[in-house]
XYZ file of C-alpha atoms in Angstrom:
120
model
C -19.536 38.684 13.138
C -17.756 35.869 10.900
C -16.476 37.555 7.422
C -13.665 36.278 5.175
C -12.610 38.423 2.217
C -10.604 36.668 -0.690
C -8.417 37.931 -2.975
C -5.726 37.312 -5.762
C -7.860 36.560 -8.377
C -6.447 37.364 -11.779
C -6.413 36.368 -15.432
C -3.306 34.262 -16.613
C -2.317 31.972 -19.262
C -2.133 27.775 -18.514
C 0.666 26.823 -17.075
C 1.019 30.206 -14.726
C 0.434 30.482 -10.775
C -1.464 32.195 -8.636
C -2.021 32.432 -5.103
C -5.273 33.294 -3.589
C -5.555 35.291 -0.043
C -8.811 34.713 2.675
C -8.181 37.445 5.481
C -10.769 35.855 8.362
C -12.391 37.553 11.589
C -15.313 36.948 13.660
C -13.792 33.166 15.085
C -10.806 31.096 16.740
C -9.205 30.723 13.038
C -6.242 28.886 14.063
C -8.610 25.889 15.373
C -11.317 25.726 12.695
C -12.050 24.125 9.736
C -10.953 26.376 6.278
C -11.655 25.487 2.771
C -11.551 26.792 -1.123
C -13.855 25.914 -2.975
C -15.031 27.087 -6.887
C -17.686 27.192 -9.336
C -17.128 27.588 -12.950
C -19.814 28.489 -15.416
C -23.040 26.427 -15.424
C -21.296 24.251 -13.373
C -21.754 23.152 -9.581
C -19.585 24.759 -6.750
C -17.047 21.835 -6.001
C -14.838 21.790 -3.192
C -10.872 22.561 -3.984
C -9.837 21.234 -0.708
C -9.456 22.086 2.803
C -7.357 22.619 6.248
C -8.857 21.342 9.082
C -8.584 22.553 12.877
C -5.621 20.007 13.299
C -3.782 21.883 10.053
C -4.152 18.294 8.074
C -4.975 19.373 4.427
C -6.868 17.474 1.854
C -7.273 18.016 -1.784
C -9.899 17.135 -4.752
C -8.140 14.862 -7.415
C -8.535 17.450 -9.667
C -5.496 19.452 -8.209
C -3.661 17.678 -6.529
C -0.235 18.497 -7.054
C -0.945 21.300 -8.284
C -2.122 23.361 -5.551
C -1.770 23.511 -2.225
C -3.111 25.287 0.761
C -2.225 27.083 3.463
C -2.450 29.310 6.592
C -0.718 31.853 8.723
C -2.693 31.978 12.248
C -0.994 35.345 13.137
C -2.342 36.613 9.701
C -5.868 35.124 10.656
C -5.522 34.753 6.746
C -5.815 30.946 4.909
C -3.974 31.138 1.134
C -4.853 28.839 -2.083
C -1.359 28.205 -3.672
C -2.404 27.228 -7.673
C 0.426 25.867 -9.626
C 0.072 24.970 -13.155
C -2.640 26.608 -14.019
C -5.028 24.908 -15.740
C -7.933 26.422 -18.471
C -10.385 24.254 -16.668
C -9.282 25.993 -13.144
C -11.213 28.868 -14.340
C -13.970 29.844 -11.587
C -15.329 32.055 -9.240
C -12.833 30.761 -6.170
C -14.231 30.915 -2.742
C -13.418 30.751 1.277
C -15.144 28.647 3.174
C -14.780 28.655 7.080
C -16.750 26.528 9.991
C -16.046 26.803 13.635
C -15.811 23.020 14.093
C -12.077 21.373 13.653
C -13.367 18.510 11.715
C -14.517 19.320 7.944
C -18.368 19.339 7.401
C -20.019 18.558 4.733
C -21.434 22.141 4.858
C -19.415 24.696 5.357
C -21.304 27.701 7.851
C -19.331 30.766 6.533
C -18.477 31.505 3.213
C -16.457 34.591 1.278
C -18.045 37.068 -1.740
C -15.754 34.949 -3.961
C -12.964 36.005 -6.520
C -11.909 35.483 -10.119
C -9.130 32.907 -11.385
C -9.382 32.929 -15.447
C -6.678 30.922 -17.003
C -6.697 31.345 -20.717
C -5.228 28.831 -23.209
């Protein structure tokens, strides 16, 4: 059974950092596809960017820079390193996981979510 459990999720002011933890079981981590993604209020769920099977990351425009991601394969456990913190970052953050090692469009396993607020 797939399950990936974020957390890190906090409240800080613009400008801070965070960095955002997705512990992973149920599949061969170290060769699939990860991604963060995040939905803010009344807003779609956009994708933050991702790590696919062949570790080669990519990033939305909106944070690159900024924040980067990565993984520990021992750990089974992929991380969201935020930088600069942002108001507009605010957002339920999520893990996203697929067994294949190229990105889909659709992620096929995704986490309960957790809380970034970043307060002017």
């Amino acid at each position: 059974q797939v399950q990936l459990v974020e957390s890190g999720g906090d409240s800080v002011q613009a400008g801070g950092s965070l960095t955002l933890s997705c512990v992973a079981s149920g599949f061969m981590f170290s060769l699939s596809c990860m991604g963060w993604f995040r939905q803010a209020p009344g807003k779609e769920r956009e994708e933050v960017g991702s790590l696919n099977g062949y570790d080669e990351p990519r990033y939305t425009d909106h944070v690159k820079g900024r924040f980067t991601i990565f993984k520990d394969n021992a750990k089974k456990t992929l991380y969201l390193q935020m930088n600069n913190l942002k108001p507009e970052d605010t957002a339920i953050y999520y893990c996203a996981a697929d067994r294949n090692r190229w990105c889909p469009a659709d992620f096929a396993y995704w986490g309960q979510g957790t809380q970034v607020t970043v307060s002017s």
